[in-house]
XYZ file of C-alpha atoms in Angstrom:
175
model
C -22.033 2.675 -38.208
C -25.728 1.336 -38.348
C -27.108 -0.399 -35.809
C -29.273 -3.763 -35.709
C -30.945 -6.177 -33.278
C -31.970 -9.435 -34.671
C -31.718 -8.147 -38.164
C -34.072 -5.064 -37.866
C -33.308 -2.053 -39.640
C -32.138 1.275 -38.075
C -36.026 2.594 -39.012
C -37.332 -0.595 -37.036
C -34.484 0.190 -34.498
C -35.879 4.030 -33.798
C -39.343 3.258 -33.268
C -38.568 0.661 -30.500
C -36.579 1.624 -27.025
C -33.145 1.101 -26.987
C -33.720 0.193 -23.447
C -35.706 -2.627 -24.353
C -33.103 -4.562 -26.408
C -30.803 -6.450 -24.910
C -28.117 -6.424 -27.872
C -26.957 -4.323 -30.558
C -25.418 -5.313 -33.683
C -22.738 -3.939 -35.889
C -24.030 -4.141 -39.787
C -21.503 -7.198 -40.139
C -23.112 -9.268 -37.495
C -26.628 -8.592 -38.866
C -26.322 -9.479 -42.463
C -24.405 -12.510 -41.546
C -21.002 -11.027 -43.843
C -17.788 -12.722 -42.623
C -16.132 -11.478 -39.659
C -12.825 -12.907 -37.505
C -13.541 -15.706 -35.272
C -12.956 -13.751 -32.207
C -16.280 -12.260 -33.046
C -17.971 -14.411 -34.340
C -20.900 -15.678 -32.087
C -20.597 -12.465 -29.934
C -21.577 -8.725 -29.944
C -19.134 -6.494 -31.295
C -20.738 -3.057 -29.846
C -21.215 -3.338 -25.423
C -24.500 -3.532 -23.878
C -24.484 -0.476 -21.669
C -27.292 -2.324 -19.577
C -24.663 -5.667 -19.341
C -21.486 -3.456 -18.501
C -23.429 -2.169 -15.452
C -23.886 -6.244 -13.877
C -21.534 -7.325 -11.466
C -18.886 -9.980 -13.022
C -20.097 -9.322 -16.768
C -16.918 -7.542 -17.244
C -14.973 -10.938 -16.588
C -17.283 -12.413 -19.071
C -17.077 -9.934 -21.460
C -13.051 -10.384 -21.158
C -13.661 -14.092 -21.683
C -15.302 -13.947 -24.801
C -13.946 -10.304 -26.072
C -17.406 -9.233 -25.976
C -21.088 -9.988 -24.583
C -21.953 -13.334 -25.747
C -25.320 -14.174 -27.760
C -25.740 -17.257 -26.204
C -27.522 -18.355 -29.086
C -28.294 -22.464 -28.870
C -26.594 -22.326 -25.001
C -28.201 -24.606 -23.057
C -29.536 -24.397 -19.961
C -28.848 -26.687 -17.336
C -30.438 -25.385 -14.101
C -32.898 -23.283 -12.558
C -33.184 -22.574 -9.202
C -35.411 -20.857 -7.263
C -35.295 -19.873 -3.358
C -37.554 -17.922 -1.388
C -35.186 -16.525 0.846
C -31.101 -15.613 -0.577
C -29.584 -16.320 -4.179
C -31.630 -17.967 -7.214
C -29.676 -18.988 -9.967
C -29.819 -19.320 -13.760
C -27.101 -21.576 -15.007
C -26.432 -21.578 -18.297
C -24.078 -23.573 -20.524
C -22.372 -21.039 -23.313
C -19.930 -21.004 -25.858
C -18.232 -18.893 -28.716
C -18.934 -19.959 -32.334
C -15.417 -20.073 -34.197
C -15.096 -19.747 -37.978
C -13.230 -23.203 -38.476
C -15.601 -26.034 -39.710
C -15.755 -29.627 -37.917
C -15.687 -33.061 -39.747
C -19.349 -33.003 -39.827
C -19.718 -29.562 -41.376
C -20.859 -27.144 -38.670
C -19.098 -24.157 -36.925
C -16.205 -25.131 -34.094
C -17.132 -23.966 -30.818
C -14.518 -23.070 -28.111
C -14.365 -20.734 -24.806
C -16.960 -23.343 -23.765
C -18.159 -22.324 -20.251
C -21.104 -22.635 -17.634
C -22.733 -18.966 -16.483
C -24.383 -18.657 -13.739
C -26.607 -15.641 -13.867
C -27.798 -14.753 -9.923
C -30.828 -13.278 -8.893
C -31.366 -11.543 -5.577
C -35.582 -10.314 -4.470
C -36.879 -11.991 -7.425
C -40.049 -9.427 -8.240
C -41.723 -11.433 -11.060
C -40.932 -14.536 -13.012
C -42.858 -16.487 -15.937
C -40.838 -19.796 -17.050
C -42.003 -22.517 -19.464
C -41.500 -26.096 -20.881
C -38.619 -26.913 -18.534
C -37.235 -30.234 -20.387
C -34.501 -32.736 -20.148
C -32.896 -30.588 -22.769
C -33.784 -26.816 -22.611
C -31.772 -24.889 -25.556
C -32.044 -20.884 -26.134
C -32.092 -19.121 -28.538
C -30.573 -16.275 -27.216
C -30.364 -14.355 -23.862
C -31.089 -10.868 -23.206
C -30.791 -8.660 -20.272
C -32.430 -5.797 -19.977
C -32.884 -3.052 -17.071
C -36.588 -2.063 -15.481
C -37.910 0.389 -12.910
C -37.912 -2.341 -10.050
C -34.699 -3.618 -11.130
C -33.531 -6.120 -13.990
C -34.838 -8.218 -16.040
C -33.341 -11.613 -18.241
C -35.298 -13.235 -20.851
C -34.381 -16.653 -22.257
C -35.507 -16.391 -26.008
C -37.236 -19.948 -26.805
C -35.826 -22.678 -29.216
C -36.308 -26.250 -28.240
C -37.258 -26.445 -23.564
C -37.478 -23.623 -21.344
C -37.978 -19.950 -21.914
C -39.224 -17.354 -20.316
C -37.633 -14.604 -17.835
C -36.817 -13.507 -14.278
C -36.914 -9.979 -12.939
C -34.956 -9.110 -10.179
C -34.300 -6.156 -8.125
C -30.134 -7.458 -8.216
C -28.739 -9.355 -10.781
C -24.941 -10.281 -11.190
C -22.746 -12.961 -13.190
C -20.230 -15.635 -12.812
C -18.718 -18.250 -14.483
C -16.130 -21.338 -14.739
C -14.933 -22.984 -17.641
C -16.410 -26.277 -19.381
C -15.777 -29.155 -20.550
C -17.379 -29.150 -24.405
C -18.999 -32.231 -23.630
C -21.391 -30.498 -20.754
């Protein structure tokens, strides 16, 4: 099976670290074909780098897989000197029915909270009243971890960590 990340080839793929990616995609998800809606929206292949984060397995059993969280939204950041910081993050999976207004259904709607313990370097930008993401990616460093928030429309940017683990609760669509 060939591999992709954001649509680059294998050759693309070989002369960039694996490490450095934060998803992997089966050759389905990366030329867009058709796939089942339990899918859809989320990784087929595990992120070796998100199976080692405490929680993620939860979250990986919610959604059958890692999500993208491609157009989440994010609804908080915060940031303390001393104990937790948090990430919170509101995420769904992209189902293969189409609404009355023509776009993809969306269900397994819920809010993520991504925690960071002995933050070790952060660079954030264009927090808004509404911050949406592209995608999320998690990644592992020397010191620790590291998770990016890809831009689209508000914040992006990333937080590294020397701990990093996940929970979440299920949402309301309308969040």
């Amino acid at each position: 099976m060939s591999l992709y990340y954001a649509g680059l080839s294998n050759s693309a793929l070989e002369r960039t670290s694996a490490r450095s990616f934060g998803r992997l995609l089966c050759n389905s998800c990366a030329a867009g074909r058709s796939r089942s809606a339990s899918t859809l929206g989320c990784e087929l292949l595990p992120n070796l780098i998100e199976s080692t984060i405490p929680g993620a397995e939860q979250l990986i059993a919610w959604f059958g897989a890692w999500p993208t969280f491609h157009d989440a939204e994010v609804l908080e950041l915060s940031l303390r000197r001393e104990g937790k910081s948090c990430v919170r993050v509101h995420a769904w999976r992209i189902t293969a029915a189409i609404d009355s207004t023509g776009h993809f259904g969306r269900d397994h709607h819920v809010i993520v909270t991504f925690w960071f313990e002995d933050i070790l370097d952060l660079g954030l930008a264009d927090f808004s009243g509404q911050n949406v993401i592209y995608g999320l990616t998690c990644e592992k460093t020397e010191r620790g971890f590291k998770v990016t928030m890809v831009p689209c429309f508000g914040v992006n940017g990333y937080v590294e960590a020397e701990r990093i683990s996940v929970s979440f609760e299920p949402a309301d669509a309308k969040q």
